PDB file of C-alpha atoms in Angstrom:
ATOM      1  CA  UNK A  16      20.692 100.620  16.951  1.00  0.00           C
ATOM      2  CA  UNK A  17      21.639  97.794  19.186  1.00  0.00           C
ATOM      3  CA  UNK A  18      24.610  96.344  17.318  1.00  0.00           C
ATOM      4  CA  UNK A  19      24.907  93.151  19.414  1.00  0.00           C
ATOM      5  CA  UNK A  20      21.266  92.371  19.005  1.00  0.00           C
ATOM      6  CA  UNK A  21      21.462  93.171  15.197  1.00  0.00           C
ATOM      7  CA  UNK A  22      24.450  90.727  14.842  1.00  0.00           C
ATOM      8  CA  UNK A  23      22.791  88.074  16.743  1.00  0.00           C
ATOM      9  CA  UNK A  24      19.722  88.318  14.539  1.00  0.00           C
ATOM     10  CA  UNK A  25      21.763  88.202  11.277  1.00  0.00           C
ATOM     11  CA  UNK A  26      23.669  85.140  12.494  1.00  0.00           C
ATOM     12  CA  UNK A  27      20.505  83.404  13.498  1.00  0.00           C
ATOM     13  CA  UNK A  28      18.840  84.192  10.144  1.00  0.00           C
ATOM     14  CA  UNK A  29      21.898  83.040   8.244  1.00  0.00           C
ATOM     15  CA  UNK A  30      21.923  79.717  10.121  1.00  0.00           C
ATOM     16  CA  UNK A  31      18.182  79.225   9.600  1.00  0.00           C
ATOM     17  CA  UNK A  32      17.632  80.235   6.083  1.00  0.00           C
ATOM     18  CA  UNK A  33      21.119  79.226   4.463  1.00  0.00           C
ATOM     19  CA  UNK A  34      21.137  82.104   2.038  1.00  0.00           C
ATOM     20  CA  UNK A  35      22.135  81.043  -1.504  1.00  0.00           C
ATOM     21  CA  UNK A  36      25.285  83.107  -2.719  1.00  0.00           C
ATOM     22  CA  UNK A  37      25.866  83.032  -6.548  1.00  0.00           C
ATOM     23  CA  UNK A  38      29.629  83.554  -7.139  1.00  0.00           C
ATOM     24  CA  UNK A  39      31.023  84.585 -10.439  1.00  0.00           C
ATOM     25  CA  UNK A  40      34.545  84.293  -9.115  1.00  0.00           C
ATOM     26  CA  UNK A  41      38.259  83.407  -9.987  1.00  0.00           C
ATOM     27  CA  UNK A  42      39.512  79.888 -10.528  1.00  0.00           C
ATOM     28  CA  UNK A  43      42.382  80.324  -8.024  1.00  0.00           C
ATOM     29  CA  UNK A  44      40.083  80.733  -4.954  1.00  0.00           C
ATOM     30  CA  UNK A  45      36.699  79.369  -6.018  1.00  0.00           C
ATOM     31  CA  UNK A  46      36.965  76.447  -3.740  1.00  0.00           C
ATOM     32  CA  UNK A  47      38.062  78.557  -0.854  1.00  0.00           C
ATOM     33  CA  UNK A  48      35.050  80.834  -1.259  1.00  0.00           C
ATOM     34  CA  UNK A  49      32.622  77.940  -1.340  1.00  0.00           C
ATOM     35  CA  UNK A  50      34.231  76.462   1.815  1.00  0.00           C
ATOM     36  CA  UNK A  51      34.036  79.697   3.675  1.00  0.00           C
ATOM     37  CA  UNK A  52      30.455  80.210   2.750  1.00  0.00           C
ATOM     38  CA  UNK A  53      29.431  76.784   3.810  1.00  0.00           C
ATOM     39  CA  UNK A  54      31.266  77.189   7.045  1.00  0.00           C
ATOM     40  CA  UNK A  55      29.349  80.505   7.726  1.00  0.00           C
ATOM     41  CA  UNK A  56      26.027  78.668   7.021  1.00  0.00           C
ATOM     42  CA  UNK A  57      25.439  79.780   3.486  1.00  0.00           C
ATOM     43  CA  UNK A  58      24.712  77.808   0.350  1.00  0.00           C
ATOM     44  CA  UNK A  59      27.380  78.661  -2.412  1.00  0.00           C
ATOM     45  CA  UNK A  60      26.739  78.290  -6.104  1.00  0.00           C
ATOM     46  CA  UNK A  61      29.483  78.817  -8.783  1.00  0.00           C
ATOM     47  CA  UNK A  62      28.134  79.511 -12.244  1.00  0.00           C
ATOM     48  CA  UNK A  63      29.628  81.802 -14.940  1.00  0.00           C
ATOM     49  CA  UNK A  64      27.991  80.387 -18.158  1.00  0.00           C
ATOM     50  CA  UNK A  65      26.367  83.317 -19.844  1.00  0.00           C
ATOM     51  CA  UNK A  66      23.364  81.044 -20.740  1.00  0.00           C
ATOM     52  CA  UNK A  67      22.444  80.494 -17.030  1.00  0.00           C
ATOM     53  CA  UNK A  68      23.767  83.324 -14.836  1.00  0.00           C
ATOM     54  CA  UNK A  69      20.427  85.284 -14.941  1.00  0.00           C
ATOM     55  CA  UNK A  70      18.351  82.233 -13.901  1.00  0.00           C
ATOM     56  CA  UNK A  71      20.752  81.389 -11.059  1.00  0.00           C
ATOM     57  CA  UNK A  72      21.105  84.959  -9.827  1.00  0.00           C
ATOM     58  CA  UNK A  73      17.346  85.317  -9.724  1.00  0.00           C
ATOM     59  CA  UNK A  74      17.116  82.346  -7.424  1.00  0.00           C
ATOM     60  CA  UNK A  75      19.981  83.635  -5.241  1.00  0.00           C
ATOM     61  CA  UNK A  76      20.093  85.770  -1.999  1.00  0.00           C
ATOM     62  CA  UNK A  77      23.386  87.564  -2.885  1.00  0.00           C
ATOM     63  CA  UNK A  78      25.739  87.833  -5.848  1.00  0.00           C
ATOM     64  CA  UNK A  79      29.473  87.864  -5.482  1.00  0.00           C
ATOM     65  CA  UNK A  80      31.575  89.254  -8.424  1.00  0.00           C
ATOM     66  CA  UNK A  81      35.295  88.581  -8.104  1.00  0.00           C
ATOM     67  CA  UNK A  82      37.682  90.110 -10.893  1.00  0.00           C
ATOM     68  CA  UNK A  83      40.619  87.902 -10.047  1.00  0.00           C
ATOM     69  CA  UNK A  84      40.694  85.967 -13.306  1.00  0.00           C
ATOM     70  CA  UNK A  85      38.768  88.338 -15.594  1.00  0.00           C
ATOM     71  CA  UNK A  86      38.087  87.649 -19.256  1.00  0.00           C
ATOM     72  CA  UNK A  87      35.454  88.693 -21.790  1.00  0.00           C
ATOM     73  CA  UNK A  88      33.149  85.738 -20.978  1.00  0.00           C
ATOM     74  CA  UNK A  89      33.219  86.596 -17.234  1.00  0.00           C
ATOM     75  CA  UNK A  90      32.489  90.128 -17.948  1.00  0.00           C
ATOM     76  CA  UNK A  91      29.405  89.455 -20.039  1.00  0.00           C
ATOM     77  CA  UNK A  92      28.228  86.981 -17.345  1.00  0.00           C
ATOM     78  CA  UNK A  93      28.771  89.466 -14.610  1.00  0.00           C
ATOM     79  CA  UNK A  94      26.919  92.316 -16.316  1.00  0.00           C
ATOM     80  CA  UNK A  95      23.938  90.026 -17.086  1.00  0.00           C
ATOM     81  CA  UNK A  96      23.839  88.575 -13.506  1.00  0.00           C
ATOM     82  CA  UNK A  97      24.280  92.083 -11.916  1.00  0.00           C
ATOM     83  CA  UNK A  98      21.400  93.459 -13.940  1.00  0.00           C
ATOM     84  CA  UNK A  99      19.112  90.844 -12.784  1.00  0.00           C
ATOM     85  CA  UNK A 100      20.187  91.382  -9.125  1.00  0.00           C
ATOM     86  CA  UNK A 101      19.442  95.018  -9.419  1.00  0.00           C
ATOM     87  CA  UNK A 102      16.004  94.272 -10.797  1.00  0.00           C
ATOM     88  CA  UNK A 103      15.298  91.827  -8.018  1.00  0.00           C
ATOM     89  CA  UNK A 104      16.867  93.743  -5.158  1.00  0.00           C
ATOM     90  CA  UNK A 105      19.551  91.157  -4.524  1.00  0.00           C
ATOM     91  CA  UNK A 106      22.754  92.597  -2.938  1.00  0.00           C
ATOM     92  CA  UNK A 107      25.812  92.475  -5.136  1.00  0.00           C
ATOM     93  CA  UNK A 108      29.279  92.243  -3.620  1.00  0.00           C
ATOM     94  CA  UNK A 109      32.192  93.379  -5.778  1.00  0.00           C
ATOM     95  CA  UNK A 110      35.704  92.043  -5.008  1.00  0.00           C
ATOM     96  CA  UNK A 111      37.897  94.181  -7.324  1.00  0.00           C
ATOM     97  CA  UNK A 112      40.862  91.979  -7.229  1.00  0.00           C
ATOM     98  CA  UNK A 113      43.882  93.503  -8.839  1.00  0.00           C
ATOM     99  CA  UNK A 114      42.179  96.456 -10.321  1.00  0.00           C
ATOM    100  CA  UNK A 115      45.316  98.603  -9.560  1.00  0.00           C
ATOM    101  CA  UNK A 116      47.376  96.399 -11.895  1.00  0.00           C
ATOM    102  CA  UNK A 117      45.133  96.053 -14.979  1.00  0.00           C
ATOM    103  CA  UNK A 118      43.387  98.688 -17.029  1.00  0.00           C
ATOM    104  CA  UNK A 119      40.763  95.954 -18.203  1.00  0.00           C
ATOM    105  CA  UNK A 120      39.914  95.110 -14.565  1.00  0.00           C
ATOM    106  CA  UNK A 121      39.759  98.726 -13.430  1.00  0.00           C
ATOM    107  CA  UNK A 122      37.652  99.927 -16.453  1.00  0.00           C
ATOM    108  CA  UNK A 123      35.177  97.034 -16.006  1.00  0.00           C
ATOM    109  CA  UNK A 124      34.963  97.746 -12.288  1.00  0.00           C
ATOM    110  CA  UNK A 125      34.161 101.431 -12.757  1.00  0.00           C
ATOM    111  CA  UNK A 126      31.657 100.450 -15.464  1.00  0.00           C
ATOM    112  CA  UNK A 127      29.485  98.282 -13.125  1.00  0.00           C
ATOM    113  CA  UNK A 128      29.998 100.660 -10.217  1.00  0.00           C
ATOM    114  CA  UNK A 129      28.732 103.557 -12.352  1.00  0.00           C
ATOM    115  CA  UNK A 130      25.803 101.550 -13.491  1.00  0.00           C
ATOM    116  CA  UNK A 131      24.669 101.178  -9.900  1.00  0.00           C
ATOM    117  CA  UNK A 132      24.873  97.402  -9.755  1.00  0.00           C
ATOM    118  CA  UNK A 133      27.068  97.296  -6.666  1.00  0.00           C
ATOM    119  CA  UNK A 134      25.926  97.156  -3.086  1.00  0.00           C
ATOM    120  CA  UNK A 135      29.201  96.507  -1.328  1.00  0.00           C
ATOM    121  CA  UNK A 136      32.875  96.893  -2.423  1.00  0.00           C
ATOM    122  CA  UNK A 137      35.162  94.641  -0.401  1.00  0.00           C
ATOM    123  CA  UNK A 138      38.823  95.292  -1.337  1.00  0.00           C
ATOM    124  CA  UNK A 139      42.222  96.006  -0.057  1.00  0.00           C
ATOM    125  CA  UNK A 140      43.846  99.438   0.139  1.00  0.00           C
ATOM    126  CA  UNK A 141      45.401  99.429  -3.173  1.00  0.00           C
ATOM    127  CA  UNK A 142      42.364  98.253  -4.881  1.00  0.00           C
ATOM    128  CA  UNK A 143      40.015 100.772  -3.176  1.00  0.00           C
ATOM    129  CA  UNK A 144      42.410 103.621  -4.019  1.00  0.00           C
ATOM    130  CA  UNK A 145      42.588 102.557  -7.615  1.00  0.00           C
ATOM    131  CA  UNK A 146      38.783 102.711  -7.831  1.00  0.00           C
ATOM    132  CA  UNK A 147      38.669 106.021  -6.160  1.00  0.00           C
ATOM    133  CA  UNK A 148      41.441 107.591  -8.325  1.00  0.00           C
ATOM    134  CA  UNK A 149      40.541 105.562 -11.487  1.00  0.00           C
ATOM    135  CA  UNK A 150      44.122 104.936 -12.046  1.00  0.00           C
ATOM    136  CA  UNK A 151      46.185 101.709 -12.660  1.00  0.00           C
ATOM    137  CA  UNK A 152      49.278 101.956 -10.377  1.00  0.00           C
ATOM    138  CA  UNK A 153      50.452  98.593  -9.024  1.00  0.00           C
ATOM    139  CA  UNK A 154      51.973  95.272  -9.734  1.00  0.00           C
ATOM    140  CA  UNK A 155      50.169  91.887  -8.811  1.00  0.00           C
ATOM    141  CA  UNK A 156      47.242  91.765  -6.560  1.00  0.00           C
ATOM    142  CA  UNK A 157      48.781  92.280  -3.167  1.00  0.00           C
ATOM    143  CA  UNK A 158      47.999  95.537  -1.324  1.00  0.00           C
ATOM    144  CA  UNK A 159      50.392  98.359  -0.441  1.00  0.00           C
ATOM    145  CA  UNK A 160      50.821  98.892   3.429  1.00  0.00           C
ATOM    146  CA  UNK A 161      47.668 100.409   4.859  1.00  0.00           C
ATOM    147  CA  UNK A 162      47.933 104.226   5.164  1.00  0.00           C
ATOM    148  CA  UNK A 163      47.364 106.374   8.232  1.00  0.00           C
ATOM    149  CA  UNK A 164      43.883 106.302   9.800  1.00  0.00           C
ATOM    150  CA  UNK A 165      42.924 109.737   8.357  1.00  0.00           C
ATOM    151  CA  UNK A 166      43.864 108.615   4.686  1.00  0.00           C
ATOM    152  CA  UNK A 167      42.138 105.333   5.121  1.00  0.00           C
ATOM    153  CA  UNK A 168      38.881 106.957   6.254  1.00  0.00           C
ATOM    154  CA  UNK A 169      39.093 109.402   3.445  1.00  0.00           C
ATOM    155  CA  UNK A 170      39.363 106.749   0.883  1.00  0.00           C
ATOM    156  CA  UNK A 171      36.385 104.539   2.095  1.00  0.00           C
ATOM    157  CA  UNK A 172      34.095 107.556   2.668  1.00  0.00           C
ATOM    158  CA  UNK A 173      34.936 109.236  -0.613  1.00  0.00           C
ATOM    159  CA  UNK A 174      34.608 105.901  -2.561  1.00  0.00           C
ATOM    160  CA  UNK A 175      31.348 105.095  -0.768  1.00  0.00           C
ATOM    161  CA  UNK A 176      29.998 108.560  -1.748  1.00  0.00           C
ATOM    162  CA  UNK A 177      31.158 108.400  -5.229  1.00  0.00           C
ATOM    163  CA  UNK A 178      29.464 105.146  -6.102  1.00  0.00           C
ATOM    164  CA  UNK A 179      26.646 105.237  -3.639  1.00  0.00           C
ATOM    165  CA  UNK A 180      27.563 101.887  -2.096  1.00  0.00           C
ATOM    166  CA  UNK A 181      29.219 100.499   1.105  1.00  0.00           C
ATOM    167  CA  UNK A 182      32.953 100.183   0.953  1.00  0.00           C
ATOM    168  CA  UNK A 183      34.758  97.698   3.241  1.00  0.00           C
ATOM    169  CA  UNK A 184      38.516  98.142   3.018  1.00  0.00           C
ATOM    170  CA  UNK A 185      40.466  95.277   4.686  1.00  0.00           C
ATOM    171  CA  UNK A 186      43.843  95.079   5.919  1.00  0.00           C
ATOM    172  CA  UNK A 187      45.661  95.263   9.355  1.00  0.00           C
ATOM    173  CA  UNK A 188      42.685  97.417  10.412  1.00  0.00           C
ATOM    174  CA  UNK A 189      39.531  97.144   8.549  1.00  0.00           C
ATOM    175  CA  UNK A 190      37.566 100.285   7.449  1.00  0.00           C
ATOM    176  CA  UNK A 191      33.880 100.453   6.410  1.00  0.00           C
ATOM    177  CA  UNK A 192      31.672 103.350   5.316  1.00  0.00           C
ATOM    178  CA  UNK A 193      28.360 104.038   3.450  1.00  0.00           C
ATOM    179  CA  UNK A 194      29.588 107.570   2.828  1.00  0.00           C
ATOM    180  CA  UNK A 195      27.921 108.957   5.945  1.00  0.00           C
ATOM    181  CA  UNK A 196      28.944 106.469   8.761  1.00  0.00           C
ATOM    182  CA  UNK A 197      32.350 105.181   9.122  1.00  0.00           C
ATOM    183  CA  UNK A 198      33.891 102.560  11.355  1.00  0.00           C
ATOM    184  CA  UNK A 199      37.219 100.838  12.054  1.00  0.00           C
ATOM    185  CA  UNK A 200      37.346  97.277  13.104  1.00  0.00           C
ATOM    186  CA  UNK A 201      40.442  95.619  14.635  1.00  0.00           C
ATOM    187  CA  UNK A 202      41.042  91.971  14.259  1.00  0.00           C
ATOM    188  CA  UNK A 203      42.673  89.389  11.986  1.00  0.00           C
ATOM    189  CA  UNK A 204      46.102  87.919  11.859  1.00  0.00           C
ATOM    190  CA  UNK A 205      49.235  88.653   9.700  1.00  0.00           C
ATOM    191  CA  UNK A 206      49.014  85.080   8.408  1.00  0.00           C
ATOM    192  CA  UNK A 207      46.086  86.122   6.299  1.00  0.00           C
ATOM    193  CA  UNK A 208      48.650  87.902   4.132  1.00  0.00           C
ATOM    194  CA  UNK A 209      50.466  84.556   3.576  1.00  0.00           C
ATOM    195  CA  UNK A 210      47.653  82.384   2.074  1.00  0.00           C
ATOM    196  CA  UNK A 211      45.685  82.621  -1.109  1.00  0.00           C
ATOM    197  CA  UNK A 212      42.073  83.619  -0.830  1.00  0.00           C
ATOM    198  CA  UNK A 213      41.810  85.386   2.474  1.00  0.00           C
ATOM    199  CA  UNK A 214      40.150  88.456   0.860  1.00  0.00           C
ATOM    200  CA  UNK A 215      37.953  86.313  -1.472  1.00  0.00           C
ATOM    201  CA  UNK A 216      36.764  84.370   1.479  1.00  0.00           C
ATOM    202  CA  UNK A 217      36.052  87.657   3.429  1.00  0.00           C
ATOM    203  CA  UNK A 218      33.874  88.788   0.411  1.00  0.00           C
ATOM    204  CA  UNK A 219      31.969  85.517   0.620  1.00  0.00           C
ATOM    205  CA  UNK A 220      31.264  85.832   4.320  1.00  0.00           C
ATOM    206  CA  UNK A 221      30.248  89.407   3.822  1.00  0.00           C
ATOM    207  CA  UNK A 222      27.807  88.361   1.247  1.00  0.00           C
ATOM    208  CA  UNK A 223      26.382  85.712   3.517  1.00  0.00           C
ATOM    209  CA  UNK A 224      25.754  88.342   6.189  1.00  0.00           C
ATOM    210  CA  UNK A 225      24.515  90.938   3.710  1.00  0.00           C
ATOM    211  CA  UNK A 226      22.077  88.471   2.156  1.00  0.00           C
ATOM    212  CA  UNK A 227      19.987  88.340   5.313  1.00  0.00           C
ATOM    213  CA  UNK A 228      20.689  91.712   6.871  1.00  0.00           C
ATOM    214  CA  UNK A 229      18.074  94.477   6.698  1.00  0.00           C
ATOM    215  CA  UNK A 230      20.858  97.086   6.996  1.00  0.00           C
ATOM    216  CA  UNK A 231      23.709  96.052   4.567  1.00  0.00           C
ATOM    217  CA  UNK A 232      26.434  98.029   6.241  1.00  0.00           C
ATOM    218  CA  UNK A 233      25.641  96.221   9.508  1.00  0.00           C
ATOM    219  CA  UNK A 234      25.698  92.919   7.506  1.00  0.00           C
ATOM    220  CA  UNK A 235      29.060  93.832   5.870  1.00  0.00           C
ATOM    221  CA  UNK A 236      30.513  94.931   9.274  1.00  0.00           C
ATOM    222  CA  UNK A 237      29.622  91.622  10.882  1.00  0.00           C
ATOM    223  CA  UNK A 238      31.195  89.706   7.953  1.00  0.00           C
ATOM    224  CA  UNK A 239      34.419  91.565   8.565  1.00  0.00           C
ATOM    225  CA  UNK A 240      34.277  90.766  12.307  1.00  0.00           C
ATOM    226  CA  UNK A 241      33.542  87.077  11.697  1.00  0.00           C
ATOM    227  CA  UNK A 242      36.640  86.853   9.480  1.00  0.00           C
ATOM    228  CA  UNK A 243      38.767  88.861  11.987  1.00  0.00           C
ATOM    229  CA  UNK A 244      37.733  86.686  14.922  1.00  0.00           C
ATOM    230  CA  UNK A 245      38.113  83.464  12.901  1.00  0.00           C
ATOM    231  CA  UNK A 246      41.582  84.499  11.844  1.00  0.00           C
ATOM    232  CA  UNK A 247      42.597  85.055  15.566  1.00  0.00           C
ATOM    233  CA  UNK A 248      41.121  81.850  16.578  1.00  0.00           C
ATOM    234  CA  UNK A 249      42.860  79.971  13.830  1.00  0.00           C
ATOM    235  CA  UNK A 250      46.206  81.452  14.648  1.00  0.00           C
ATOM    236  CA  UNK A 251      45.716  80.675  18.385  1.00  0.00           C
ATOM    237  CA  UNK A 252      45.232  76.957  17.510  1.00  0.00           C
ATOM    238  CA  UNK A 253      48.643  76.620  15.684  1.00  0.00           C
ATOM    239  CA  UNK A 254      51.685  75.100  17.225  1.00  0.00           C
ATOM    240  CA  UNK A 255      55.323  76.375  16.555  1.00  0.00           C
ATOM    241  CA  UNK A 256      55.859  73.826  13.698  1.00  0.00           C
ATOM    242  CA  UNK A 257      52.732  75.008  11.770  1.00  0.00           C
ATOM    243  CA  UNK A 258      52.489  77.601   9.059  1.00  0.00           C
ATOM    244  CA  UNK A 259      50.280  79.075   6.412  1.00  0.00           C
ATOM    245  CA  UNK A 260      49.016  75.840   5.148  1.00  0.00           C
ATOM    246  CA  UNK A 261      47.456  74.632   8.379  1.00  0.00           C
ATOM    247  CA  UNK A 262      46.334  78.341   9.146  1.00  0.00           C
ATOM    248  CA  UNK A 263      44.221  78.223   6.119  1.00  0.00           C
ATOM    249  CA  UNK A 264      42.610  74.996   7.133  1.00  0.00           C
ATOM    250  CA  UNK A 265      41.962  76.291  10.647  1.00  0.00           C
ATOM    251  CA  UNK A 266      40.463  79.374   9.187  1.00  0.00           C
ATOM    252  CA  UNK A 267      37.632  77.475   7.612  1.00  0.00           C
ATOM    253  CA  UNK A 268      37.186  75.575  10.849  1.00  0.00           C
ATOM    254  CA  UNK A 269      37.182  78.949  12.827  1.00  0.00           C
ATOM    255  CA  UNK A 270      34.581  80.520  10.590  1.00  0.00           C
ATOM    256  CA  UNK A 271      32.256  77.714  11.519  1.00  0.00           C
ATOM    257  CA  UNK A 272      33.101  77.840  15.266  1.00  0.00           C
ATOM    258  CA  UNK A 273      32.557  81.708  15.289  1.00  0.00           C
ATOM    259  CA  UNK A 274      29.185  81.707  13.608  1.00  0.00           C
ATOM    260  CA  UNK A 275      27.891  78.673  15.574  1.00  0.00           C
ATOM    261  CA  UNK A 276      29.125  80.071  18.946  1.00  0.00           C
ATOM    262  CA  UNK A 277      28.121  83.603  18.364  1.00  0.00           C
ATOM    263  CA  UNK A 278      29.105  84.572  21.949  1.00  0.00           C
ATOM    264  CA  UNK A 279      32.622  84.517  20.653  1.00  0.00           C
ATOM    265  CA  UNK A 280      31.807  87.563  18.531  1.00  0.00           C
ATOM    266  CA  UNK A 281      29.784  89.341  21.190  1.00  0.00           C
ATOM    267  CA  UNK A 282      32.554  89.171  23.724  1.00  0.00           C
ATOM    268  CA  UNK A 283      35.118  90.522  21.391  1.00  0.00           C
ATOM    269  CA  UNK A 284      33.192  93.341  19.574  1.00  0.00           C
ATOM    270  CA  UNK A 285      35.593  96.174  18.815  1.00  0.00           C
ATOM    271  CA  UNK A 286      34.266  98.346  15.934  1.00  0.00           C
ATOM    272  CA  UNK A 287      35.071 102.037  16.596  1.00  0.00           C
ATOM    273  CA  UNK A 288      33.204 104.964  15.239  1.00  0.00           C
ATOM    274  CA  UNK A 289      35.528 107.021  13.121  1.00  0.00           C
ATOM    275  CA  UNK A 290      33.334 109.788  11.606  1.00  0.00           C
TER     276      UNK A 290
END
């Protein structure tokens, strides 16, 4: 596998085809996700009405399920949409926001994972650990500090094997596995922890790449790299007087610049094999 050539092809395909990403997401960051998807070159649609989700999913290239503001209506809509996506071979990205803090979220996430609906899980350390251990143990939606490398690799590999999907665990260092292969990706910036929607936007960019990638792990990996490079670029554009608010604006701009100037990615590739 020539990773650089694969990444280049995915980016070109994404720019040329503008994949449609159906989001059933939370109301806190819906606009952020749409903005990130558009900046990456995808076409976002937000629809959670039970009456239309099947039709919209069938006409999409990827489905993003975000549990951030979960309720009964959303759960029904997500299951219906995920069922259609499975039938049509459409990748489904699960963002298990806050599952470590709520039995409702955790039980629902495990339900759809066990049903085989999910292609990629994109979560932080606390969320991924909760899914693996099937235990609620947290407050809010913020992640605990990332564990050591060995523990992080164990979690992503075991979780990927357990649910037969790709697991992308994001933090100071990103870890990704399909249960067999495992990689670490350096990048990003601490300011990502000071804004709303950084993880949600990452899930959208991962979905955009996975929508056009033949190998979904390669697509997910590229999505993580795009966000990491965009965060570094955005932080570098800030002045001393600037803070998280402008960083967030710069982050959307930087996603656009990274994907439209793909050599920025090629020159800064740093995924490390960690099997």
